[in-house]
Coordinates of C-alpha atoms in Angstrom, one line a residue:
M1385 CA 73.4 36.7 -91.4
P1386 CA 76.6 38.9 -91.8
E1387 CA 78.2 37.3 -88.8
L1388 CA 78.5 34.1 -90.5
F1389 CA 81.4 35.6 -92.4
E1390 CA 83.3 36.9 -89.3
T1391 CA 85.9 35.5 -87.1
E1392 CA 85.2 34.6 -83.4
V1393 CA 87.6 37.0 -82.0
N1394 CA 88.0 40.8 -82.6
Q1395 CA 90.9 40.5 -85.2
P1396 CA 91.3 42.1 -88.6
L1397 CA 90.0 40.0 -91.4
S1398 CA 92.3 39.0 -94.1
F1399 CA 91.3 39.4 -97.8
R1400 CA 90.8 35.6 -98.0
N1401 CA 88.6 35.6 -95.0
K1402 CA 86.6 38.4 -96.6
I1403 CA 85.8 36.5 -99.8
R1404 CA 84.9 33.1 -98.5
I1405 CA 82.4 31.6 -96.1
R1406 CA 83.9 30.4 -92.9
P1407 CA 83.7 26.6 -92.3
L1408 CA 81.1 25.3 -89.8
H1409 CA 83.4 25.2 -86.9
S1410 CA 84.2 28.9 -87.1
W1411 CA 80.5 30.0 -87.3
N1412 CA 79.8 32.5 -84.7
W1413 CA 76.8 32.3 -82.3
D1414 CA 74.2 33.7 -84.7
G1415 CA 75.3 31.2 -87.3
L1416 CA 75.0 28.4 -84.8
F1417 CA 71.3 29.7 -84.0
F1418 CA 70.4 29.1 -87.7
Y1419 CA 72.1 25.8 -87.9
T1420 CA 70.5 24.6 -84.7
A1421 CA 67.0 25.7 -85.8
I1422 CA 67.4 24.1 -89.2
I1423 CA 68.9 20.8 -88.1
I1424 CA 66.1 20.4 -85.4
W1425 CA 63.5 21.1 -88.0
V1426 CA 65.1 18.4 -90.3
K1427 CA 65.1 15.9 -87.5
S1428 CA 61.5 16.7 -86.6
L1429 CA 60.6 16.0 -90.2
L1430 CA 62.6 12.8 -90.1
L1431 CA 60.6 11.5 -87.1
L1432 CA 57.3 12.3 -88.8
A1433 CA 58.3 10.7 -92.0
A1434 CA 59.6 7.6 -90.3
L1435 CA 56.3 6.9 -88.3
H1436 CA 54.3 5.3 -91.1
S1437 CA 57.2 3.5 -92.8
P1438 CA 57.5 -0.4 -92.4
D1439 CA 58.4 -1.0 -88.7
S1440 CA 58.9 2.9 -88.5
A1441 CA 62.3 2.1 -89.6
G1442 CA 62.5 4.0 -92.8
I1443 CA 61.5 7.3 -94.3
R1444 CA 58.2 7.7 -96.1
P1445 CA 58.0 11.5 -97.1
S1446 CA 54.5 11.1 -98.5
T1447 CA 53.1 10.4 -94.9
T1448 CA 55.2 13.1 -93.1
F1449 CA 52.0 14.9 -92.1
Y1450 CA 48.6 13.3 -91.1
G1451 CA 46.9 16.2 -92.9
N1452 CA 47.1 19.8 -93.3
A1453 CA 49.4 21.1 -90.4
P1454 CA 50.3 24.6 -89.2
I1455 CA 53.9 24.5 -90.5
G1456 CA 54.6 28.0 -89.4
S1457 CA 53.8 27.2 -85.8
H1458 CA 56.0 24.0 -86.1
L1459 CA 58.9 26.3 -86.9
M1460 CA 58.0 28.8 -84.2
F1461 CA 58.2 26.2 -81.4
I1462 CA 61.9 25.6 -82.6
V1463 CA 62.7 29.3 -82.9
F1464 CA 61.3 30.0 -79.5
F1465 CA 63.8 27.7 -77.7
A1466 CA 66.5 28.6 -80.2
A1467 CA 66.1 32.3 -79.3
I1468 CA 66.9 31.7 -75.6
G1469 CA 70.4 31.0 -76.7
L1470 CA 70.9 34.6 -77.8
L1471 CA 70.6 35.6 -74.1
F1472 CA 73.9 34.0 -73.4
K1473 CA 77.4 35.2 -74.2
N1474 CA 80.7 33.5 -75.0
R1475 CA 81.1 29.8 -74.5
M1476 CA 77.7 29.6 -72.6
R1477 CA 75.9 30.2 -75.8
W1478 CA 77.7 27.4 -77.6
W1479 CA 76.9 25.0 -74.8
Y1480 CA 73.3 26.0 -74.7
Y1481 CA 72.8 25.2 -78.5
L1482 CA 74.6 22.0 -78.0
G1483 CA 72.5 21.1 -75.0
Y1484 CA 69.3 22.2 -76.9
N1485 CA 70.4 20.0 -80.0
L1486 CA 71.1 17.1 -77.8
A1487 CA 67.9 17.3 -75.7
V1488 CA 65.7 17.4 -78.7
S1489 CA 67.7 14.8 -80.5
L1490 CA 67.3 12.4 -77.7
M1491 CA 63.7 13.2 -77.3
L1492 CA 63.1 12.4 -81.0
F1493 CA 65.3 9.3 -80.7
W1494 CA 63.3 7.8 -77.8
D1495 CA 60.0 9.0 -79.3
L1496 CA 60.6 6.9 -82.4
V1497 CA 61.7 3.9 -80.2
Y1498 CA 58.7 4.1 -78.0
Y1499 CA 56.3 4.6 -80.8
R1500 CA 57.5 1.2 -82.3
A1501 CA 56.8 -0.4 -79.0
Y1502 CA 53.5 1.3 -78.0
G1503 CA 52.2 3.4 -80.8
A1504 CA 52.7 6.4 -78.4
F1505 CA 55.2 9.0 -77.5
L1506 CA 57.1 9.9 -74.3
S1507 CA 55.2 11.9 -71.7
I1508 CA 56.5 13.8 -68.7
R1509 CA 53.8 12.2 -66.6
F1510 CA 55.9 9.1 -66.6
L1511 CA 58.2 10.8 -64.2
L1512 CA 55.3 11.0 -61.7
H1513 CA 53.7 7.8 -62.6
P1514 CA 56.6 5.4 -63.7
T1515 CA 54.4 2.4 -63.8
G1516 CA 52.6 3.7 -67.0
F1517 CA 56.0 4.1 -68.9
N1518 CA 56.4 0.4 -69.9
P1519 CA 53.2 -1.4 -68.9
L1520 CA 54.0 -4.4 -71.0
E1521 CA 57.5 -4.6 -69.6
L1522 CA 59.0 -4.7 -73.1
N1523 CA 62.8 -4.6 -73.8
L1524 CA 62.8 -1.2 -75.4
W1525 CA 66.4 -1.5 -76.5
T1526 CA 65.4 -4.2 -79.0
Y1527 CA 63.2 -1.5 -80.8
I1528 CA 66.3 0.6 -81.7
R1529 CA 67.0 0.7 -85.6
P1530 CA 69.9 2.1 -87.6
I1531 CA 67.9 5.1 -88.7
D1532 CA 67.7 6.3 -85.2
L1533 CA 71.4 7.2 -85.2
L1534 CA 70.7 10.0 -87.6
F1535 CA 69.2 11.9 -84.7
L1536 CA 72.6 11.9 -82.9
A1537 CA 75.2 12.1 -85.8
D1538 CA 75.6 15.9 -86.0
F1539 CA 75.8 16.3 -82.3
L1540 CA 78.8 13.9 -82.1
V1541 CA 80.6 16.0 -84.8
L1542 CA 79.8 19.3 -83.0
L1543 CA 80.9 17.7 -79.6
Y1544 CA 84.2 16.8 -81.2
L1545 CA 84.7 20.3 -82.6
S1546 CA 83.9 21.8 -79.1
F1547 CA 87.0 20.1 -77.5
R1548 CA 89.2 20.2 -80.5
K1549 CA 88.9 24.0 -81.0
K1550 CA 88.9 25.3 -77.6
K1551 CA 89.8 28.8 -78.6
L1552 CA 86.7 29.2 -80.6
Y1553 CA 83.6 31.2 -79.6
R1554 CA 85.4 33.2 -76.9
S1555 CA 84.1 36.7 -77.8
V1556 CA 80.4 36.7 -78.4
H1557 CA 78.0 39.2 -77.0
R1558 CA 74.6 38.6 -75.7
K1559 CA 71.7 39.7 -77.9
P1560 CA 68.8 40.1 -75.4
I1561 CA 66.6 42.4 -77.6
L1562 CA 66.8 40.1 -80.6
G1563 CA 66.4 37.0 -78.5
L1564 CA 63.4 38.4 -76.6
A1565 CA 61.8 39.7 -79.8
L1566 CA 62.0 36.3 -81.4
M1567 CA 60.6 34.6 -78.4
I1568 CA 57.7 37.1 -78.4
L1569 CA 57.1 36.7 -82.1
A1570 CA 57.1 32.9 -81.9
S1571 CA 54.8 32.9 -78.9
A1572 CA 52.4 35.4 -80.7
Y1573 CA 52.4 33.3 -83.9
V1574 CA 51.6 30.0 -82.0
G1575 CA 48.9 31.8 -80.0
Y1576 CA 47.3 33.1 -83.2
D1577 CA 47.3 29.7 -84.8
H1578 CA 45.8 28.2 -81.7
Y1579 CA 43.0 30.9 -81.7
R1580 CA 42.1 30.7 -85.4
I1581 CA 42.4 26.8 -85.6
D1582 CA 41.2 25.5 -82.3
V1583 CA 39.1 28.3 -80.9
K1584 CA 37.5 30.0 -83.9
N1585 CA 37.8 27.0 -86.1
T1586 CA 38.5 29.1 -89.2
K1587 CA 40.4 26.1 -90.7
E1588 CA 38.0 23.2 -90.7
D1589 CA 40.7 20.8 -92.2
M1590 CA 43.2 21.6 -89.5
I1591 CA 43.6 20.7 -85.7
F1592 CA 46.5 22.2 -83.7
L1593 CA 46.7 22.2 -79.9
R1594 CA 44.2 19.4 -79.2
M1595 CA 44.9 15.7 -78.4
C1596 CA 43.6 13.2 -81.1
W1597 CA 42.7 9.6 -80.6
V1598 CA 45.8 8.4 -82.3
P1599 CA 49.1 10.0 -81.0
Y1600 CA 50.7 10.2 -84.5
Q1601 CA 48.0 12.6 -85.5
S1602 CA 48.5 14.8 -82.5
I1603 CA 52.4 15.0 -83.1
S1604 CA 51.7 15.7 -86.6
N1605 CA 49.5 18.5 -85.9
M1606 CA 51.6 20.0 -83.1
S1607 CA 55.2 19.2 -84.2
P1608 CA 57.3 17.1 -81.9
I1609 CA 58.4 20.0 -79.7
G1610 CA 55.0 21.4 -79.6
Y1611 CA 53.6 17.9 -78.7
H1612 CA 55.8 17.7 -75.7
F1613 CA 55.3 21.3 -74.8
Y1614 CA 51.6 20.9 -74.8
D1615 CA 51.9 17.6 -72.9
A1616 CA 53.9 19.3 -70.2
I1617 CA 51.3 22.3 -70.1
R1618 CA 48.5 19.7 -69.6
L1619 CA 50.1 17.9 -66.8
F1620 CA 50.3 21.1 -64.7
G1621 CA 47.0 22.4 -66.1
E1622 CA 44.0 20.5 -67.2
A1623 CA 45.5 17.1 -66.2
K1624 CA 46.6 18.3 -62.7
E1625 CA 45.1 16.6 -59.8
Y1626 CA 43.5 19.1 -57.6
K1627 CA 43.3 19.0 -53.9
L1628 CA 39.9 18.0 -52.6
T1629 CA 38.3 20.6 -50.4
Q1630 CA 35.9 19.8 -47.6
E1631 CA 33.0 21.4 -49.5
D1632 CA 33.7 19.3 -52.6
E1633 CA 34.1 16.1 -50.5
K1634 CA 30.8 16.7 -48.8
K1635 CA 29.2 17.4 -52.1
I1636 CA 30.5 14.1 -53.7
Q1637 CA 29.6 12.0 -50.7
T1638 CA 26.1 13.4 -50.5
W1639 CA 25.5 12.7 -54.2
L1640 CA 26.9 9.2 -53.9
K1641 CA 24.5 8.5 -50.9
Q1642 CA 21.5 9.8 -52.8
N1643 CA 22.5 7.6 -55.8
Q1644 CA 22.0 4.5 -53.8
D1645 CA 19.0 2.1 -54.1
D1646 CA 18.1 0.5 -50.9
L1647 CA 16.1 -2.5 -52.2
P1648 CA 16.1 -6.2 -51.3
D1649 CA 17.9 -8.7 -53.5
N1650 CA 15.9 -10.4 -56.4
K1651 CA 16.1 -13.3 -58.7
Y1652 CA 18.8 -11.6 -60.8
K1653 CA 21.5 -11.8 -58.0
G1654 CA 24.2 -14.2 -59.0
M1655 CA 22.1 -15.6 -61.9
Y1656 CA 25.3 -16.3 -63.8
K1657 CA 27.6 -16.8 -60.8
G1658 CA 30.7 -18.7 -61.6
K1659 CA 30.5 -18.3 -65.3
N1660 CA 33.1 -16.6 -67.5
L1661 CA 32.1 -13.1 -68.7
I1662 CA 33.0 -11.8 -72.2
M1663 CA 32.1 -8.1 -72.8
I1664 CA 32.1 -7.2 -76.5
Q1665 CA 32.1 -3.4 -77.0
V1666 CA 31.0 -2.9 -80.6
E1667 CA 32.2 0.0 -82.6
S1668 CA 29.4 2.5 -83.5
L1669 CA 26.6 0.0 -82.8
E1670 CA 23.2 1.7 -82.4
D1671 CA 20.0 0.1 -81.2
F1672 CA 17.8 0.8 -84.1
V1673 CA 19.5 -1.8 -86.2
L1674 CA 18.4 -4.7 -84.1
N1675 CA 15.4 -6.8 -85.3
Q1676 CA 15.3 -4.6 -88.4
T1677 CA 15.2 -5.7 -92.1
V1678 CA 16.3 -3.7 -95.2
N1679 CA 15.1 -5.1 -98.5
G1680 CA 13.7 -8.1 -96.7
Q1681 CA 17.2 -9.0 -95.1
E1682 CA 17.9 -8.9 -91.4
I1683 CA 20.7 -6.4 -90.6
T1684 CA 21.7 -8.2 -87.5
P1685 CA 20.6 -11.7 -87.7
N1686 CA 23.0 -13.1 -85.2
M1687 CA 22.3 -10.6 -82.5
N1688 CA 18.6 -11.0 -83.2
R1689 CA 19.0 -14.8 -82.6
L1690 CA 20.9 -14.2 -79.4
L1691 CA 18.1 -12.0 -78.0
R1692 CA 15.9 -15.2 -77.6
N1693 CA 18.3 -16.2 -74.8
S1694 CA 19.3 -12.9 -73.5
L1695 CA 18.4 -10.1 -71.0
N1696 CA 17.6 -7.3 -73.4
F1697 CA 18.0 -3.8 -72.0
T1698 CA 15.8 -1.8 -74.5
N1699 CA 16.2 1.7 -73.0
Y1700 CA 20.0 1.7 -72.8
Y1701 CA 21.6 5.2 -73.7
E1702 CA 24.9 6.6 -74.7
H1703 CA 27.0 8.4 -71.9
V1704 CA 30.2 9.2 -73.8
N1705 CA 31.6 12.7 -74.2
N1706 CA 34.8 13.8 -76.1
G1707 CA 36.6 10.6 -75.6
T1708 CA 34.1 8.6 -77.6
S1709 CA 35.3 4.9 -77.8
S1710 CA 37.5 5.5 -74.8
D1711 CA 34.8 7.0 -72.7
G1712 CA 32.7 3.8 -73.6
D1713 CA 35.5 1.8 -71.9
L1714 CA 35.5 4.3 -68.9
T1715 CA 31.7 4.4 -68.3
T1716 CA 31.0 0.7 -68.6
I1717 CA 34.1 -0.5 -66.7
T1718 CA 34.0 2.0 -63.8
S1719 CA 30.5 3.3 -63.7
T1720 CA 31.7 6.9 -63.8
F1721 CA 30.6 9.6 -66.3
P1722 CA 33.5 11.2 -68.4
V1723 CA 34.9 14.6 -67.8
R1724 CA 33.4 17.6 -69.6
K1725 CA 36.7 19.0 -70.9
G1726 CA 39.2 16.8 -72.7
T1727 CA 39.2 13.1 -72.3
N1728 CA 39.8 10.9 -69.3
F1729 CA 42.3 8.6 -70.9
Y1730 CA 44.6 11.5 -71.7
R1731 CA 43.9 13.7 -68.7
F1732 CA 43.6 11.2 -65.9
P1733 CA 44.9 7.7 -67.1
T1734 CA 46.4 7.0 -63.7
N1735 CA 43.2 7.6 -61.7
T1736 CA 41.9 5.0 -59.2
Y1737 CA 38.5 3.6 -59.6
L1738 CA 36.6 0.6 -58.1
S1739 CA 36.2 -1.1 -61.4
L1740 CA 34.7 -4.2 -62.8
P1741 CA 38.1 -6.1 -63.1
K1742 CA 38.9 -5.2 -59.4
L1743 CA 35.5 -6.6 -58.4
F1744 CA 35.9 -9.8 -60.4
E1745 CA 39.5 -10.3 -59.2
G1746 CA 38.1 -10.2 -55.7
I1747 CA 35.8 -13.3 -56.5
G1748 CA 38.6 -15.3 -58.2
Y1749 CA 38.5 -14.2 -61.7
H1750 CA 41.3 -13.8 -64.1
T1751 CA 40.9 -10.4 -66.0
Y1752 CA 41.7 -9.5 -69.5
S1753 CA 41.2 -6.7 -71.9
S1754 CA 42.1 -6.0 -75.5
H1755 CA 42.0 -3.5 -78.3
P1756 CA 42.8 -4.4 -81.9
E1757 CA 45.2 -1.3 -82.1
R1758 CA 48.3 0.1 -80.7
A1759 CA 48.6 0.6 -77.0
G1760 CA 48.8 4.3 -77.4
N1761 CA 45.6 4.9 -79.3
W1762 CA 43.4 6.8 -76.9
N1763 CA 46.1 5.9 -74.3
W1764 CA 43.9 2.9 -73.5
M1765 CA 46.6 0.5 -72.4
E1766 CA 47.7 2.7 -69.5
A1767 CA 44.1 3.5 -68.5
H1768 CA 43.2 -0.3 -68.6
R1769 CA 46.2 -1.1 -66.3
N1770 CA 44.9 1.4 -63.8
F1771 CA 41.4 0.0 -64.0
G1772 CA 42.9 -3.2 -62.7
F1773 CA 43.0 -5.6 -65.7
Q1774 CA 45.7 -8.2 -65.0
T1775 CA 46.5 -8.7 -68.6
S1776 CA 46.0 -6.5 -71.7
W1777 CA 46.6 -7.5 -75.4
D1778 CA 47.1 -4.8 -77.8
L1779 CA 47.7 -5.2 -81.6
R1780 CA 51.2 -6.7 -81.2
E1781 CA 49.5 -9.7 -79.7
F1782 CA 47.7 -10.4 -83.0
N1783 CA 48.7 -11.3 -86.5
V1784 CA 47.6 -8.5 -88.8
D1785 CA 46.7 -10.7 -91.7
E1786 CA 43.5 -9.0 -92.9
T1787 CA 42.8 -5.3 -92.6
I1788 CA 39.5 -3.4 -93.3
G1789 CA 38.9 0.2 -92.6
L1790 CA 41.1 1.5 -89.8
G1791 CA 43.0 -1.8 -89.2
L1792 CA 42.8 -5.5 -88.2
S1793 CA 39.4 -6.9 -89.5
D1794 CA 36.9 -8.0 -86.9
G1795 CA 36.9 -11.4 -88.5
S1796 CA 40.7 -11.9 -88.1
Y1797 CA 40.6 -10.3 -84.7
M1798 CA 37.8 -12.4 -83.2
R1799 CA 39.2 -15.6 -84.7
Q1800 CA 42.4 -14.9 -83.0
M1801 CA 40.6 -14.0 -79.8
N1802 CA 39.0 -17.4 -79.8
Q1803 CA 42.4 -19.0 -80.0
K1804 CA 43.6 -17.0 -77.1
L1805 CA 40.5 -17.6 -74.8
A1806 CA 40.7 -21.4 -75.3
N1807 CA 44.0 -21.3 -73.4
V1808 CA 43.3 -18.9 -70.4
P1809 CA 42.4 -20.1 -66.9
Q1810 CA 38.9 -20.0 -65.8
P1811 CA 36.7 -18.3 -64.7
F1812 CA 37.8 -15.2 -66.6
L1813 CA 36.6 -11.6 -67.4
M1814 CA 37.4 -10.6 -70.9
H1815 CA 36.7 -7.2 -72.3
F1816 CA 37.4 -6.3 -75.9
V1817 CA 36.4 -3.8 -78.4
T1818 CA 35.7 -4.2 -82.2
L1819 CA 37.0 -1.8 -84.9
T1820 CA 35.7 -2.6 -88.5
S1821 CA 32.3 -0.8 -88.1
H1822 CA 34.1 2.4 -87.3
A1823 CA 33.1 5.5 -89.5
A1824 CA 33.1 5.9 -92.4
F1825 CA 31.9 2.2 -92.7
G1826 CA 34.0 1.1 -95.5
I1827 CA 33.4 -2.6 -96.2
P1828 CA 35.1 -4.3 -99.2
E1829 CA 32.6 -5.6 -101.9
K1830 CA 33.5 -9.2 -101.1
E1831 CA 32.6 -8.8 -97.5
K1832 CA 29.2 -7.1 -98.0
G1833 CA 26.4 -9.3 -96.9
L1834 CA 23.3 -7.2 -97.8
K1835 CA 21.9 -6.7 -101.2
L1836 CA 20.8 -3.1 -101.4
D1837 CA 19.3 -0.9 -104.0
K1838 CA 22.2 0.9 -105.8
E1839 CA 21.0 4.3 -104.8
F1840 CA 20.7 3.4 -101.1
E1841 CA 23.8 1.4 -101.3
E1842 CA 25.8 4.6 -102.1
T1843 CA 24.4 6.5 -99.0
I1844 CA 26.1 6.7 -95.6
L1845 CA 23.1 4.7 -94.1
G1846 CA 23.7 2.0 -96.6
A1847 CA 27.3 1.7 -95.8
Y1848 CA 26.5 1.7 -92.1
F1849 CA 24.2 -1.3 -92.5
Q1850 CA 26.8 -3.2 -94.5
A1851 CA 29.4 -2.4 -91.7
V1852 CA 27.1 -3.5 -88.9
N1853 CA 25.9 -6.6 -90.8
Y1854 CA 29.6 -7.6 -91.3
T1855 CA 30.5 -7.2 -87.5
D1856 CA 27.3 -9.1 -86.6
R1857 CA 28.4 -12.0 -88.8
Q1858 CA 31.7 -12.1 -87.1
I1859 CA 30.1 -12.2 -83.7
G1860 CA 28.1 -15.1 -84.8
L1861 CA 31.2 -17.0 -85.9
F1862 CA 32.9 -16.0 -82.6
L1863 CA 30.2 -17.7 -80.6
E1864 CA 30.2 -20.8 -82.9
R1865 CA 33.9 -21.2 -82.2
L1866 CA 33.2 -20.8 -78.4
E1867 CA 30.8 -23.6 -78.7
Q1868 CA 33.4 -25.7 -80.5
D1869 CA 36.0 -25.0 -77.8
G1870 CA 33.5 -26.0 -75.1
L1871 CA 33.3 -22.5 -73.6
L1872 CA 29.9 -21.3 -74.6
D1873 CA 28.0 -23.3 -71.9
K1874 CA 30.2 -21.8 -69.2
T1875 CA 30.2 -18.2 -70.6
V1876 CA 28.0 -15.1 -70.5
I1877 CA 28.3 -12.6 -73.4
A1878 CA 27.5 -9.0 -72.9
I1879 CA 27.2 -7.0 -76.1
Y1880 CA 26.7 -3.3 -76.3
G1881 CA 27.7 -0.3 -78.5
D1882 CA 30.6 2.0 -77.5
H1883 CA 28.7 5.0 -78.9
G1884 CA 26.5 6.2 -81.6
G1885 CA 27.5 5.7 -85.2
V1886 CA 25.8 7.0 -88.4
H1887 CA 23.5 9.4 -86.5
K1888 CA 26.2 10.6 -84.2
F1889 CA 28.6 11.7 -86.9
Y1890 CA 26.4 12.0 -90.1
Q1891 CA 23.0 13.2 -89.0
S1892 CA 23.0 15.9 -91.7
K1893 CA 23.5 13.3 -94.5
V1894 CA 20.9 11.0 -92.9
N1895 CA 18.4 13.7 -93.1
K1896 CA 18.7 13.8 -96.8
I1897 CA 18.4 10.1 -97.6
K1898 CA 15.4 8.5 -99.1
M1899 CA 14.9 5.5 -97.0
E1900 CA 12.7 2.5 -96.6
K1901 CA 11.6 3.4 -93.0
E1902 CA 11.3 6.7 -91.5
E1903 CA 12.0 5.3 -87.9
W1904 CA 15.7 5.0 -89.1
R1905 CA 16.1 8.8 -89.4
P1906 CA 16.1 10.3 -85.9
N1907 CA 19.0 10.1 -83.5
T1908 CA 17.6 8.3 -80.4
H1909 CA 21.0 8.1 -78.5
K1910 CA 20.0 4.5 -77.8
L1911 CA 22.6 1.6 -77.9
P1912 CA 22.0 -2.1 -77.6
F1913 CA 22.8 -3.8 -74.5
L1914 CA 22.2 -7.5 -74.3
V1915 CA 23.5 -10.3 -71.9
Y1916 CA 23.4 -13.7 -73.5
S1917 CA 23.7 -17.0 -71.8
K1918 CA 23.1 -20.2 -73.7
G1919 CA 19.9 -21.9 -72.8
S1920 CA 18.5 -19.1 -70.7
Q1921 CA 15.1 -17.6 -71.2
G1922 CA 15.1 -14.3 -73.0
E1923 CA 13.7 -11.3 -71.2
T1924 CA 13.1 -7.7 -71.9
I1925 CA 14.3 -5.2 -69.3
P1926 CA 12.7 -1.8 -70.1
T1927 CA 14.2 0.1 -67.2
I1928 CA 15.8 3.5 -68.6
G1929 CA 19.5 3.6 -68.1
G1930 CA 22.7 3.8 -69.9
Q1931 CA 26.5 2.8 -70.1
A1932 CA 27.3 3.9 -66.6
D1933 CA 24.9 1.2 -65.4
T1934 CA 26.8 -1.6 -67.1
M1935 CA 29.3 -2.2 -64.4
P1936 CA 26.9 -2.7 -61.5
T1937 CA 24.3 -4.7 -63.5
L1938 CA 26.9 -7.2 -64.8
A1939 CA 28.6 -7.4 -61.4
Y1940 CA 25.2 -8.2 -59.8
L1941 CA 24.4 -10.9 -62.4
L1942 CA 27.8 -12.6 -61.9
G1943 CA 27.5 -12.9 -58.1
V1944 CA 29.4 -9.8 -56.8
D1945 CA 27.4 -8.6 -53.7
D1946 CA 26.2 -5.0 -54.4
K1947 CA 27.5 -3.9 -51.0
E1948 CA 31.0 -4.0 -52.6
F1949 CA 30.3 -1.4 -55.1
K1950 CA 27.0 0.5 -54.5
S1951 CA 28.7 3.3 -52.6
T1952 CA 31.2 4.1 -55.4
I1953 CA 29.1 3.9 -58.6
M1954 CA 27.6 6.9 -60.5
G1955 CA 25.3 4.5 -62.4
K1956 CA 22.8 2.1 -61.0
N1957 CA 22.0 -1.6 -61.1
L1958 CA 19.3 -1.9 -63.9
L1959 CA 18.0 -5.0 -62.2
K1960 CA 17.6 -3.6 -58.9
T1961 CA 16.5 0.1 -58.9
T1962 CA 13.6 2.4 -58.5
K1963 CA 15.2 5.1 -60.8
N1964 CA 13.7 5.0 -64.2
Y1965 CA 15.7 7.8 -65.9
T1966 CA 19.1 8.7 -67.2
I1967 CA 20.9 11.8 -68.4
L1968 CA 22.3 12.2 -71.9
N1969 CA 25.6 13.9 -72.6
N1970 CA 23.9 17.1 -73.6
G1971 CA 22.2 17.3 -70.3
T1972 CA 18.8 16.0 -71.4
I1973 CA 17.0 13.9 -68.9
I1974 CA 15.4 10.7 -70.4
G1975 CA 12.6 9.3 -68.4
T1976 CA 11.0 10.8 -65.3
P1977 CA 12.6 11.4 -62.0
S1978 CA 10.2 10.5 -59.2
S1979 CA 10.7 13.9 -57.4
E1980 CA 12.3 17.2 -57.8
E1981 CA 15.2 16.0 -55.5
E1982 CA 15.9 13.2 -58.0
K1983 CA 15.8 15.7 -60.9
I1984 CA 18.3 18.0 -59.2
H1985 CA 20.4 14.9 -58.4
A1986 CA 20.5 14.0 -62.1
K1987 CA 21.4 17.5 -63.2
Q1988 CA 24.4 17.4 -60.7
T1989 CA 25.8 14.4 -62.5
F1990 CA 28.5 16.0 -64.6
E1991 CA 29.7 18.4 -61.9
I1992 CA 30.1 15.4 -59.5
A1993 CA 31.9 13.4 -62.3
D1994 CA 34.4 16.3 -62.9
L1995 CA 35.1 16.5 -59.1
I1996 CA 35.7 12.8 -58.9
H1997 CA 38.2 12.7 -61.8
E1998 CA 40.0 16.0 -61.2
T1999 CA 40.5 15.1 -57.5
N2000 CA 41.2 11.4 -58.0
Y2001 CA 38.5 11.1 -55.4
F2002 CA 38.4 7.2 -55.1
K2003 CA 42.3 7.1 -54.4
Y2004 CA 41.6 8.8 -51.2
H2005 CA 38.2 7.5 -50.5
P2006 CA 38.0 3.9 -51.7
E2007 CA 34.8 3.3 -49.8
G2008 CA 33.0 6.1 -51.6
F2009 CA 31.5 7.7 -48.4

């Protein structure tokens, strides 16, 4: 850094100039390179340290990083863009660094403001899809806090010096070799980190260039600049909408035609017509816990009781992919299978689908959805708005008065949900998800409802049973309050799992457990799906299907004519079909296709799903075919 001690013009140095460091305003361009890189790094750390402070309005250094982060690459993202300044000469270099500093500072400023509002960060896709920017129509200016001014303070000083010292920075040469060398070095370093962390997975405790279900983890892994750079790359890469070719159009339409069942209506059509519908998507709920006891105690006593008055779909399988819980939303609400690469809610949140809320709005329903988490988690709020839900409630709509595990407890959440539903117009569709039974199934001692042997209690399966039992108890209380509010007689309750739980994430641990019943050990990929209506006659529906079949089945039960949706669904109506098979996420076909043609049709499912999502097919072909 010898040039930090030189004047900006080619004049002899005085003795005094030789023995002291020049003040900031007389730094030459290489000095400003270091200053800009350092101050942006400091501001980036400031953003990360602020995220988990109360109201994200302070600094909490202990939570700066979500976990182990590739710090070297964080710095290299900063260095790459700083090195571009070395390609300029004279005053242009000064204005480039000022512009770089300002652009990043404003980005960090608004990232923090937007995070307070939505639990997410700015995205370049908002330029193309502005309706996704502020879906709740919040006054974002009210989310600005005093700490935010720190992002702009130094820029104002530098801007003042720019106009006050107009003779500065007039004789600075380009340094293209150094600039290009630094850019190549930074790119190579980031590429190497991506290869070893994301591709080869040599660092099992680290994630780098990959979107996580909570945005603060993604920005912690990638760095703020890296996060936005990756977001831009995705928009023009994996998230880009591809033009539908005639060949692809024909392939999709042929598949959708083959997927139809041409059967007469039956007793299930409109069985619950006119009733409210509440869909409860239960976190990590697997089918094997229903009607099971451990140490003589029912694991799910309330859901077991509901089965007496429910349509019980006993061969209902998981269809989610990388999006896990968000894919649960997608498959059950839109009857489409998720993409193979990445996740739909991050890649294609603005896509058009003929969804359950759109169908219900068409028959006069008010439609609602809710997650007990920030709107930015899995980017669910933006996706739900594009699904067609008229109103969506995120965590800000609830009082976080009790937390268990990842956030607001199911008990508090469902109690507050009762209060909200008592005041909404009818008929309504309400879709909400639970959270407390999320892995790693940590239930406080005072909330554990099962008495288990100490050895089994300490296993992951014991913890899972306690978590599921807790959520089952809250579902029972939720229905009791519906009864008290006079809603249960007028309401149908659909309960299903969002994806597997203990077997999906902990199979290796399950294999080592000494357990009461061996039938608990294998991963069947089955989820429960029951449709409860007070006073109705319980019935078992053995047809093999899965999550993509949820939308057409519920729509048929609630009185939507299947002509409205049968040409756009990838699933089937489980109450009106000859197809007794489904396909798992790994490509395994469960059940027996009736012909080789049906088998080929099933095997093409994921290819067709990718084409539908990547071309935004239903935006241009709302009729399906």
